[in-house]
Short mmCIF file of C-alpha atoms in Angstrom, two decimals:
data_model
loop_
_atom_site.label_atom_id
_atom_site.label_comp_id
_atom_site.label_asym_id
_atom_site.label_seq_id
_atom_site.Cartn_x
_atom_site.Cartn_y
_atom_site.Cartn_z
CA MET A 653 -54.84 -268.79 -38.93
CA VAL A 654 -54.61 -272.26 -37.34
CA ALA A 655 -55.72 -275.64 -38.70
CA ILE A 656 -55.61 -279.24 -37.52
CA ILE A 657 -55.08 -282.33 -39.63
CA LYS A 658 -55.43 -285.94 -38.48
CA CYS A 659 -53.17 -288.28 -40.43
CA ARG A 660 -54.44 -291.59 -41.68
CA ASP A 661 -52.08 -294.55 -41.24
CA TYR A 662 -50.83 -294.56 -44.83
CA GLU A 663 -50.40 -290.78 -44.77
CA TYR A 664 -48.35 -291.02 -41.61
CA ASP A 665 -46.11 -293.67 -43.16
CA TYR A 666 -45.53 -291.47 -46.21
CA LEU A 667 -44.84 -288.44 -44.01
CA LYS A 668 -42.14 -290.34 -42.10
CA THR A 669 -40.60 -291.51 -45.38
CA LEU A 670 -40.37 -287.92 -46.63
CA GLU A 671 -38.75 -286.84 -43.37
CA GLN A 672 -36.11 -289.55 -43.53
CA LEU A 673 -35.41 -288.88 -47.19
CA HIS A 674 -35.07 -285.10 -47.09
CA GLN A 675 -34.21 -284.00 -43.58
CA SER A 676 -31.06 -286.13 -43.48
CA ARG A 677 -29.83 -284.03 -46.42
CA GLY A 678 -30.97 -280.76 -44.91
CA HIS A 679 -33.42 -280.06 -47.76
CA GLU A 680 -36.78 -278.34 -47.52
CA TRP A 681 -39.61 -280.58 -48.67
CA GLU A 682 -43.34 -280.66 -49.26
CA TRP A 683 -46.06 -283.09 -48.21
CA THR A 684 -49.28 -283.17 -50.24
CA VAL A 685 -52.62 -284.56 -49.03
CA THR A 686 -56.27 -284.12 -49.97
CA ARG A 687 -59.16 -283.17 -47.71
CA PRO A 688 -62.81 -282.06 -48.13
CA ARG A 689 -62.82 -278.53 -49.53
CA ASP A 690 -65.42 -277.20 -47.09
CA LEU A 691 -62.98 -277.77 -44.21
CA TRP A 692 -60.30 -275.56 -45.83
CA PRO A 693 -62.00 -272.45 -47.27
CA LYS A 694 -58.88 -270.27 -47.02
CA GLY A 695 -55.25 -270.87 -47.71
CA ARG A 696 -52.29 -270.55 -45.33
CA HIS A 697 -52.33 -271.83 -41.76
CA LEU A 698 -50.16 -272.87 -38.87
CA LEU A 699 -50.89 -276.59 -39.12
CA LEU A 700 -51.06 -278.94 -36.14
CA ILE A 701 -50.30 -282.43 -37.48
CA ALA A 702 -51.85 -285.16 -35.32
CA THR A 703 -50.82 -288.79 -35.79
CA PRO A 704 -52.23 -291.94 -34.13
CA ASP A 705 -50.28 -293.49 -31.29
CA SER A 706 -50.13 -297.23 -30.50
CA TYR A 707 -53.55 -296.99 -28.85
CA GLY A 708 -55.14 -295.15 -31.79
CA GLN A 709 -55.28 -291.83 -29.92
CA PHE A 710 -54.28 -288.74 -31.90
CA THR A 711 -51.21 -286.87 -30.69
CA ILE A 712 -49.71 -283.67 -32.06
CA THR A 713 -46.28 -284.81 -33.22
CA ARG A 714 -45.45 -282.12 -35.79
CA LEU A 715 -46.16 -278.55 -36.77
CA GLY A 716 -46.11 -277.18 -40.30
CA ARG A 717 -47.66 -274.68 -42.65
CA SER A 718 -50.49 -275.57 -45.01
CA SER A 719 -51.66 -273.83 -48.17
CA ARG A 720 -54.27 -274.70 -50.73
CA GLY A 721 -53.24 -276.49 -53.89
CA LYS A 722 -55.35 -277.37 -56.91
CA ARG A 723 -58.75 -278.96 -56.66
CA ALA A 724 -58.43 -282.71 -56.41
CA ALA A 725 -62.07 -283.64 -57.14
CA ASP A 726 -65.52 -282.11 -56.99
CA GLN A 727 -65.50 -281.87 -53.20
CA GLU A 728 -61.81 -282.40 -52.50
CA GLN A 729 -59.03 -279.85 -51.99
CA GLN A 730 -55.32 -280.52 -52.36
CA LEU A 731 -53.26 -279.26 -49.42
CA ARG A 732 -49.56 -278.44 -49.63
CA VAL A 733 -47.75 -278.80 -46.30
CA THR A 734 -44.30 -277.26 -45.86
CA GLN A 735 -42.03 -276.20 -42.98
CA VAL A 736 -42.77 -279.47 -41.14
CA ARG A 737 -41.08 -279.55 -37.71
CA ALA A 738 -41.20 -282.51 -35.31
CA LEU A 739 -42.05 -281.94 -31.63
CA ARG A 740 -39.52 -283.22 -29.10
CA ARG A 741 -42.42 -283.64 -26.67
CA PRO A 742 -45.60 -284.73 -28.45
CA LEU A 743 -48.85 -283.35 -27.07
CA PRO A 744 -52.12 -285.33 -26.93
CA LEU A 745 -54.59 -283.55 -29.18
CA GLN A 746 -57.48 -284.03 -26.79
CA GLN A 747 -55.49 -282.49 -23.92
CA LEU A 748 -54.98 -279.37 -26.02
CA LEU A 749 -58.61 -279.13 -27.12
CA ASP A 750 -59.99 -279.80 -23.63
CA GLY A 751 -57.97 -276.83 -22.36
CA LEU A 752 -59.88 -274.34 -24.51
CA PRO A 753 -62.47 -272.10 -22.81
CA SER A 754 -66.01 -273.46 -22.96
CA ARG A 755 -67.18 -270.48 -25.02
CA LEU A 756 -64.85 -271.61 -27.83
CA GLN A 757 -65.69 -275.31 -27.70
CA ARG A 758 -68.77 -274.84 -29.87
CA HIS A 759 -66.65 -273.18 -32.58
CA LEU A 760 -64.04 -275.92 -32.52
CA VAL A 761 -63.46 -278.01 -35.65
CA GLU A 762 -61.80 -281.36 -34.87
CA GLU A 763 -60.10 -281.36 -38.26
CA GLY A 764 -59.73 -278.43 -40.63
CA GLN A 765 -59.45 -274.65 -40.46
CA GLN A 766 -60.36 -273.00 -37.17
CA THR A 767 -62.10 -269.66 -36.74
CA LYS A 768 -59.84 -266.71 -36.01
CA GLY A 769 -60.64 -266.54 -32.28
CA THR A 770 -60.47 -270.29 -31.75
CA GLY A 771 -57.22 -270.53 -33.70
CA GLU A 772 -55.59 -267.79 -31.63
CA ALA A 773 -56.64 -269.58 -28.43
CA ILE A 774 -55.26 -272.91 -29.69
CA ARG A 775 -51.97 -271.25 -30.63
CA ALA A 776 -51.65 -269.56 -27.23
CA LEU A 777 -52.49 -272.74 -25.32
CA LEU A 778 -50.06 -274.78 -27.42
CA ILE A 779 -47.19 -272.46 -26.49
CA GLU A 780 -48.32 -272.40 -22.86
CA LEU A 781 -48.20 -276.20 -22.69
CA ARG A 782 -45.01 -276.46 -24.75
CA PRO A 783 -43.07 -273.17 -24.27
CA GLU A 784 -40.17 -274.38 -26.42
CA LEU A 785 -42.47 -274.24 -29.46
CA GLY A 786 -42.70 -270.44 -29.43
CA THR A 787 -39.63 -270.05 -31.65
CA VAL A 788 -40.78 -272.84 -33.96
CA VAL A 789 -44.24 -271.31 -34.40
CA ASN A 790 -42.76 -267.88 -35.18
CA ALA A 791 -40.41 -269.41 -37.76
CA ILE A 792 -43.22 -271.31 -39.48
CA GLU A 793 -45.56 -268.32 -39.53
CA GLY A 794 -42.80 -266.04 -40.84
CA ALA A 795 -41.76 -268.33 -43.69
CA THR A 796 -42.70 -267.26 -47.22
CA ASP A 797 -42.89 -269.05 -50.52
CA PRO A 798 -43.13 -267.20 -53.83
CA TRP A 799 -46.02 -267.75 -56.22
CA ASP A 800 -44.81 -268.66 -59.70
CA PHE A 801 -47.41 -267.81 -62.36
CA GLY A 802 -45.07 -268.17 -65.34
CA SER A 803 -46.01 -266.22 -68.47
CA SER A 804 -49.70 -265.91 -67.62
CA ARG A 805 -51.09 -262.52 -68.63
CA ALA A 806 -53.63 -262.79 -65.82
CA GLY A 807 -50.77 -263.35 -63.37
CA GLN A 808 -49.02 -260.25 -64.70
CA GLU A 809 -52.17 -258.18 -64.16
CA LEU A 810 -52.55 -259.53 -60.63
CA ALA A 811 -48.91 -258.58 -59.95
CA LEU A 812 -49.58 -255.00 -61.12
CA GLN A 813 -52.74 -254.77 -59.03
CA ARG A 814 -50.89 -256.04 -55.98
CA ASP A 815 -48.09 -253.53 -56.54
CA ALA A 816 -50.57 -250.67 -56.97
CA THR A 817 -52.38 -251.65 -53.75
CA LEU A 818 -49.08 -251.64 -51.84
CA ALA A 819 -48.24 -248.28 -53.40
CA ALA A 820 -51.56 -246.79 -52.27
CA THR A 821 -50.99 -247.80 -48.65
CA ARG A 822 -47.44 -246.42 -48.75
CA MET A 823 -48.66 -243.13 -50.20
CA ALA A 824 -50.93 -242.91 -47.17
CA GLY A 825 -48.00 -243.66 -44.84
CA PHE A 826 -49.65 -246.90 -43.66
CA ARG A 827 -47.76 -250.06 -42.84
CA ALA A 828 -50.67 -252.46 -43.51
CA PRO A 829 -48.69 -255.61 -42.60
CA ARG A 830 -51.54 -257.94 -43.56
CA LEU A 831 -50.99 -257.10 -47.24
CA ALA A 832 -48.03 -259.47 -47.10
CA GLU A 833 -50.31 -262.32 -46.00
CA TRP A 834 -52.28 -263.18 -49.10
CA ASP A 835 -53.61 -266.43 -50.48
CA PRO A 836 -52.55 -267.09 -54.11
CA PRO A 837 -55.29 -268.51 -56.33
CA ALA A 838 -55.28 -272.29 -56.25
CA GLU A 839 -56.61 -272.61 -59.78
CA GLU A 840 -54.70 -271.97 -62.99
CA LEU A 841 -55.25 -268.42 -64.27
CA TYR A 842 -56.75 -268.11 -67.74
CA ASP A 843 -56.26 -265.02 -69.84
CA ASP A 844 -59.76 -265.07 -71.34
CA THR A 845 -61.29 -264.39 -67.92
CA MET A 846 -60.96 -261.47 -65.51
CA PRO A 847 -57.85 -261.81 -63.34
CA PRO A 848 -58.57 -262.23 -59.62
CA LEU A 849 -58.50 -259.22 -57.33
CA PHE A 850 -55.54 -258.93 -54.99
CA LEU A 851 -57.70 -257.73 -52.09
CA ASP A 852 -59.99 -260.73 -52.56
CA LEU A 853 -56.99 -262.98 -51.89
CA LEU A 854 -56.30 -261.44 -48.48
CA GLY A 855 -57.34 -263.00 -45.23
CA GLY A 856 -59.95 -260.87 -43.50
CA ALA A 857 -59.19 -259.00 -40.30
CA ALA A 858 -61.36 -256.70 -38.33
CA SER A 859 -59.53 -254.16 -36.24
CA GLY A 860 -56.68 -251.77 -35.72
CA GLN A 861 -54.29 -251.44 -38.60
CA GLU A 862 -55.51 -254.53 -40.43
CA PRO A 863 -57.84 -254.68 -43.45
CA SER A 864 -61.43 -255.76 -43.07
CA ASP A 865 -64.11 -256.78 -45.53
CA MET A 866 -66.78 -254.17 -46.02
CA ALA A 867 -70.29 -255.50 -46.33
CA GLY A 868 -72.49 -254.47 -49.19
CA THR A 869 -69.70 -253.62 -51.64
CA TYR A 870 -71.77 -254.75 -54.59
CA SER A 871 -74.64 -252.41 -53.86
CA GLN A 872 -75.01 -248.73 -54.59
CA GLU A 873 -74.57 -247.68 -50.96
CA LEU A 874 -72.91 -248.95 -47.83
CA PRO A 875 -75.11 -250.10 -44.97
CA ALA A 876 -75.10 -247.85 -41.96
CA ASP A 877 -72.32 -248.86 -39.57
CA ALA A 878 -71.89 -246.67 -36.54
CA ASP A 879 -68.58 -248.26 -35.58
CA MET A 880 -66.86 -248.26 -38.97
CA LEU A 881 -65.35 -244.81 -38.56
CA SER A 882 -66.00 -244.27 -34.88
CA ASP A 883 -62.48 -242.97 -34.23
CA GLN A 884 -62.69 -240.25 -36.88
CA PRO A 885 -63.56 -236.60 -36.14
CA ALA A 886 -67.06 -235.61 -37.25
CA LEU A 887 -65.94 -233.69 -40.34
CA GLU A 888 -63.72 -236.51 -41.59
CA ASP A 889 -66.46 -239.01 -40.76
CA HIS A 890 -68.80 -237.14 -43.05
CA LEU A 891 -66.30 -236.70 -45.86
CA VAL A 892 -65.03 -240.28 -45.93
CA ASN A 893 -68.49 -241.78 -45.56
CA HIS A 894 -69.88 -239.57 -48.32
CA ASP A 895 -66.92 -240.36 -50.53
CA THR A 896 -67.26 -244.09 -49.96
CA ARG A 897 -70.93 -244.10 -50.90
CA THR A 898 -70.20 -242.04 -53.99
CA MET A 899 -67.31 -244.24 -55.15
CA LEU A 900 -69.25 -247.43 -54.68
CA GLY A 901 -71.95 -245.95 -56.88
CA TRP A 902 -69.45 -245.13 -59.60
CA LEU A 903 -67.95 -248.58 -59.48
CA SER A 904 -71.20 -250.51 -59.41
CA ASP A 905 -72.29 -248.59 -62.50
CA GLU A 906 -69.27 -249.96 -64.32
CA THR A 907 -68.52 -253.37 -62.84
CA ASN A 908 -69.65 -255.86 -60.23
CA HIS A 909 -66.13 -257.23 -59.77
CA VAL A 910 -65.02 -255.09 -56.81
CA ALA A 911 -63.10 -255.77 -53.57
CA TRP A 912 -62.84 -253.21 -50.75
CA ARG A 913 -60.70 -253.09 -47.64
CA GLU A 914 -60.50 -250.54 -44.86
CA PHE A 915 -57.24 -249.69 -43.08
CA ARG A 916 -57.00 -247.56 -39.96
CA GLU A 917 -53.94 -246.04 -38.39
CA TYR A 918 -53.87 -243.29 -35.76
CA ASP A 919 -56.76 -240.96 -36.64
CA ARG A 920 -56.87 -241.73 -40.35
CA THR A 921 -58.87 -244.15 -42.47
CA LEU A 922 -57.77 -245.49 -45.84
CA LEU A 923 -60.32 -247.14 -48.11
CA VAL A 924 -58.83 -249.19 -50.94
CA VAL A 925 -60.68 -250.80 -53.83
CA ASN A 926 -59.48 -253.22 -56.49
CA ALA A 927 -61.73 -253.42 -59.54
CA ASN A 928 -61.71 -254.79 -63.06
CA ARG A 929 -64.22 -256.02 -65.62
CA THR A 930 -62.10 -257.09 -68.59
CA PRO A 931 -60.47 -260.43 -69.50
CA ALA A 932 -56.72 -260.38 -68.92
CA GLU A 933 -55.89 -260.74 -72.61
CA ARG A 934 -57.57 -257.37 -73.33
CA LEU A 935 -56.31 -255.44 -70.31
CA LEU A 936 -53.86 -252.62 -70.91
CA GLY A 937 -52.33 -252.41 -67.45
CA CYS A 938 -53.25 -250.80 -64.15
CA ASP A 939 -54.12 -247.36 -62.80
CA ILE A 940 -53.76 -246.06 -59.26
CA ILE A 941 -56.11 -243.25 -58.33
CA PHE A 942 -55.10 -241.92 -54.91
CA TYR A 943 -57.49 -239.36 -53.42
CA ASN A 944 -56.60 -237.55 -50.20
CA VAL A 945 -60.01 -236.37 -48.96
CA SER A 946 -58.67 -234.03 -46.28
CA ARG A 947 -56.31 -232.25 -48.68
CA ASN A 948 -58.53 -232.52 -51.75
CA SER A 949 -55.52 -233.93 -53.55
CA LEU A 950 -55.42 -236.40 -56.45
CA VAL A 951 -52.55 -238.50 -57.83
CA LEU A 952 -52.97 -240.85 -60.79
CA VAL A 953 -50.29 -243.40 -61.71
CA GLN A 954 -50.41 -245.39 -64.93
CA TYR A 955 -48.33 -248.57 -65.23
CA LYS A 956 -46.23 -249.51 -68.22
CA LYS A 957 -43.98 -252.58 -68.41
CA LEU A 958 -40.44 -252.99 -69.61
CA ASP A 959 -39.89 -255.76 -72.16
CA ALA A 960 -37.74 -258.00 -69.94
CA GLU A 961 -37.35 -258.72 -66.24
CA ARG A 962 -33.65 -257.82 -66.27
CA GLY A 963 -32.15 -255.09 -68.39
CA GLY A 964 -35.46 -254.45 -70.13
CA PHE A 965 -36.67 -251.39 -71.99
CA TYR A 966 -39.94 -249.65 -72.79
CA TYR A 967 -40.33 -248.45 -76.38
CA PRO A 968 -42.91 -245.64 -76.43
CA ASN A 969 -43.12 -245.50 -80.23
CA SER A 970 -44.23 -249.14 -80.28
CA ASP A 971 -47.06 -248.59 -77.79
CA ARG A 972 -50.22 -248.09 -79.85
CA ASN A 973 -52.19 -246.92 -76.81
CA LEU A 974 -49.68 -244.38 -75.55
CA ALA A 975 -50.87 -241.37 -77.58
CA LYS A 976 -54.46 -241.49 -76.33
CA GLU A 977 -53.29 -242.25 -72.79
CA LEU A 978 -50.99 -239.23 -72.76
CA PHE A 979 -53.83 -237.14 -74.18
CA ARG A 980 -56.04 -238.30 -71.34
CA MET A 981 -53.35 -237.49 -68.77
CA GLY A 982 -52.64 -234.10 -70.35
CA SER A 983 -56.33 -233.24 -70.20
CA LEU A 984 -56.40 -234.19 -66.53
CA ASP A 985 -53.35 -232.05 -65.78
CA ARG A 986 -54.85 -229.02 -67.53
CA TYR A 987 -58.20 -229.46 -65.78
CA ALA A 988 -56.47 -229.71 -62.39
CA LYS A 989 -54.43 -226.58 -63.07
CA MET A 990 -57.53 -224.59 -64.05
CA HIS A 991 -59.36 -225.56 -60.84
CA ALA A 992 -56.45 -225.35 -58.41
CA GLY A 993 -57.68 -222.07 -56.90
CA VAL A 994 -55.69 -219.28 -55.31
CA GLY A 995 -55.62 -220.70 -51.80
CA GLY A 996 -54.39 -224.18 -52.72
CA GLU A 997 -51.50 -225.84 -50.91
CA GLN A 998 -47.99 -225.43 -52.29
CA ARG A 999 -46.57 -228.45 -54.14
CA LEU A 1000 -43.30 -229.34 -55.81
CA ASP A 1001 -45.49 -230.57 -58.67
CA ALA A 1002 -49.24 -229.95 -58.64
CA SER A 1003 -49.93 -232.12 -61.70
CA PRO A 1004 -51.74 -235.37 -60.92
CA SER A 1005 -50.49 -237.57 -63.78
CA TRP A 1006 -47.59 -239.98 -63.32
CA ILE A 1007 -46.23 -243.03 -65.13
CA LYS A 1008 -44.49 -246.03 -63.58
CA LEU A 1009 -42.26 -248.18 -65.77
CA CYS A 1010 -41.66 -251.53 -64.11
CA HIS A 1011 -40.24 -254.96 -64.71
CA PRO A 1012 -42.62 -257.74 -65.70
CA ARG A 1013 -42.78 -260.47 -63.08
CA SER A 1014 -43.22 -264.22 -63.33
CA VAL A 1015 -42.78 -264.87 -59.60
CA LEU A 1016 -44.73 -263.00 -56.93
CA PRO A 1017 -43.27 -263.00 -53.40
CA HIS A 1018 -45.42 -263.41 -50.28
CA THR A 1019 -44.07 -260.18 -48.86
CA ASN A 1020 -44.81 -256.48 -49.10
CA GLU A 1021 -41.99 -256.03 -51.60
CA MET A 1022 -43.00 -253.78 -54.51
CA ILE A 1023 -42.02 -254.19 -58.15
CA HIS A 1024 -38.81 -252.32 -58.91
CA GLY A 1025 -39.66 -249.41 -61.19
CA MET A 1026 -39.18 -245.82 -62.34
CA TYR A 1027 -41.72 -243.03 -61.74
CA PHE A 1028 -42.04 -240.03 -64.05
CA SER A 1029 -44.44 -237.13 -64.15
CA ARG A 1030 -46.23 -236.88 -67.49
CA ARG A 1031 -44.26 -233.75 -68.40
CA GLN A 1032 -40.94 -235.38 -67.51
CA PHE A 1033 -41.85 -238.48 -69.51
CA GLU A 1034 -42.74 -236.45 -72.59
CA SER A 1035 -39.55 -234.42 -72.24
CA LEU A 1036 -37.41 -237.56 -72.01
CA ARG A 1037 -38.87 -238.84 -75.28
CA ASP A 1038 -36.94 -236.01 -76.97
CA ASP A 1039 -33.75 -236.57 -74.96
CA ALA A 1040 -30.86 -237.71 -77.15
CA ARG A 1041 -29.61 -240.04 -74.40
CA LEU A 1042 -32.72 -242.21 -74.80
CA LYS A 1043 -32.35 -242.54 -78.59
CA ASP A 1044 -29.95 -245.47 -78.30
CA GLY A 1045 -32.15 -248.29 -79.56
CA ARG A 1046 -31.93 -249.97 -82.97
CA ASN A 1047 -31.83 -247.31 -85.71
CA GLY A 1048 -32.01 -244.61 -83.06
CA ALA A 1049 -35.26 -245.82 -81.50
CA VAL A 1050 -36.34 -244.13 -78.28
CA ARG A 1051 -36.36 -246.47 -75.31
CA PHE A 1052 -36.64 -246.10 -71.53
CA GLY A 1053 -34.52 -248.33 -69.29
CA PHE A 1054 -32.52 -248.28 -66.10
CA LYS A 1055 -29.37 -248.14 -68.22
CA ASN A 1056 -30.08 -244.89 -70.04
CA VAL A 1057 -32.67 -242.82 -68.13
CA PRO A 1058 -30.81 -239.92 -66.44
CA GLY A 1059 -33.15 -239.59 -63.48
CA TYR A 1060 -36.36 -240.94 -61.96
CA LEU A 1061 -38.16 -241.48 -58.66
CA ASP A 1062 -38.08 -244.93 -57.06
CA ASN A 1063 -40.86 -246.55 -55.03
CA THR A 1064 -39.71 -245.14 -51.69
CA LEU A 1065 -39.16 -241.56 -52.81
CA PHE A 1066 -42.36 -241.34 -54.85
CA ALA A 1067 -44.52 -242.72 -52.03
CA ARG A 1068 -42.85 -240.37 -49.55
CA LEU A 1069 -43.55 -237.31 -51.73
CA VAL A 1070 -47.22 -238.21 -51.99
CA GLU A 1071 -47.45 -238.97 -48.26
CA THR A 1072 -46.01 -235.58 -47.32
CA GLY A 1073 -48.14 -233.68 -49.83
CA GLN A 1074 -45.23 -232.56 -52.00
CA ILE A 1075 -46.91 -233.76 -55.20
CA GLY A 1076 -50.56 -234.05 -56.23
CA THR A 1077 -53.36 -231.67 -57.11
CA THR A 1078 -54.96 -229.04 -54.88
CA GLY A 1079 -58.65 -228.24 -54.68
CA THR A 1080 -59.71 -231.49 -56.36
CA SER A 1081 -63.44 -232.23 -56.47
CA THR A 1082 -65.07 -235.64 -56.22
CA ASP A 1083 -66.40 -235.07 -59.76
CA LEU A 1084 -62.85 -235.05 -61.08
CA VAL A 1085 -62.05 -238.30 -59.26
CA ARG A 1086 -65.21 -239.83 -60.69
CA GLN A 1087 -64.21 -238.85 -64.22
CA GLN A 1088 -60.88 -240.62 -63.85
CA VAL A 1089 -62.51 -243.77 -62.45
CA ILE A 1090 -64.81 -243.99 -65.47
CA ARG A 1091 -61.94 -243.27 -67.88
CA SER A 1092 -59.88 -246.08 -66.35
CA PHE A 1093 -62.66 -248.55 -67.02
CA ARG A 1094 -63.29 -247.30 -70.52
CA GLY A 1095 -59.59 -247.66 -71.17
CA GLN A 1096 -59.83 -251.34 -70.17
CA ARG A 1097 -57.51 -251.03 -67.21
CA ASN A 1098 -57.30 -252.62 -63.80
CA LEU A 1099 -58.13 -250.02 -61.19
CA VAL A 1100 -56.81 -249.50 -57.67
CA LEU A 1101 -58.69 -246.64 -56.06
CA ALA A 1102 -57.78 -245.33 -52.60
CA ALA A 1103 -59.40 -242.62 -50.48
CA LEU A 1104 -57.60 -241.28 -47.42
CA GLY A 1105 -59.32 -239.22 -44.75
CA GLY A 1106 -58.57 -238.01 -41.23
CA LYS A 1107 -55.99 -236.00 -39.35
CA GLU A 1108 -52.26 -236.29 -39.92
CA PRO A 1109 -50.49 -238.14 -37.06
CA PRO A 1110 -48.17 -236.13 -34.82
CA GLN A 1111 -44.59 -235.93 -36.06
CA ALA A 1112 -43.32 -237.96 -33.11
CA GLN A 1113 -45.61 -240.82 -34.06
CA ARG A 1114 -44.52 -240.61 -37.69
CA ASN A 1115 -40.85 -240.77 -36.69
CA ALA A 1116 -41.50 -243.74 -34.41
CA GLN A 1117 -43.35 -245.46 -37.23
CA ARG A 1118 -40.36 -245.09 -39.54
CA ARG A 1119 -37.97 -246.38 -36.88
CA GLU A 1120 -40.08 -249.54 -36.73
CA GLY A 1121 -39.04 -250.23 -40.31
CA ARG A 1122 -41.97 -249.10 -42.45
#
């Protein structure tokens, strides 16, 4: 995204003071201004900073990156500007804007956030007029700042939901690069309200491998959209579309706080939903429900947190909710085994229920980095509770930690096993998926639900994808 800001005289003086103070020492610094909120509806942008020359004409003298800060007043928005870089050859703002195609002129905003198409055209024209800025623009757009939410319980829940969303896309074998480009909430998070949805904090995109908003997500059914799955074979079209309508019905029965995104890669479509309905102070964690429509396969992952970010442990005997959660997971595993059928696909483990133990986080990076954690099948987890090596806590208390667990799956290995169909149920019905969705809500948990449909990509494409660094 691209935005333009026109500096007032006193703002320009302050900006120059900051530059002289910090850049001489080689320090990164931040410039804060306020602007009308309606001009900055979303967060991070490549910012063109225009300052008045001696004749009062605005000239682009600097580039930077802007993000939303806290609300400054009823109609004002605080903007945080970082990565400020001065142009060796300033560019008159009007010269840049006059060079845009006439079809984009009517979408142009003289100051504030530009539309996606207009912003892309401004960026391209800027580099055309000043080719030396290509490297600068790439550096600014690639820079990341972490989001520090401290000890907020709502922030912790958002971190789990984000991690579960990343996990779902990796289980599908998707890269989904736009997941790294999210807009942290500008307001302080309160634990007596529902935490925000990670997918709601993403910038919208409309094509290819990027996520797009899906209209009508708060109604019982999706509107007809002939292009939504136009690249899918007829059978997968039918299955995914039917599944989407069904899932939206389940969710709208339980909550109206739902965010959907669609990802497409090769001949497959991944639909991901984030949903919750409970204040953060009463939430018990997060569930991933990953449903592979083509393979009729289900994987459910339940999150549990260690008690410290470094060197922490999880004490199962101190978790008052664990017994009923394991009962729920055991029931799911038995149901799946009974309905697997004779002709089901072969798996290393055909049980759907998994547990992820992960570090709590107080800082969330603006990248697609997942939370470091340990994955266990339900049966492995229950077996480890009786393992003498884990009875090394105070007075012989059982505890799970990186220091004493003899073996586990990490993020990469677990996602790869799901992607290749080595773990997960066979012959799963949509009714079973529905049951687990409802149970997640009744258990007061965040929910990340993903449905994958379509043909597997050719092996050559999969290998090329991995070489690109997925």
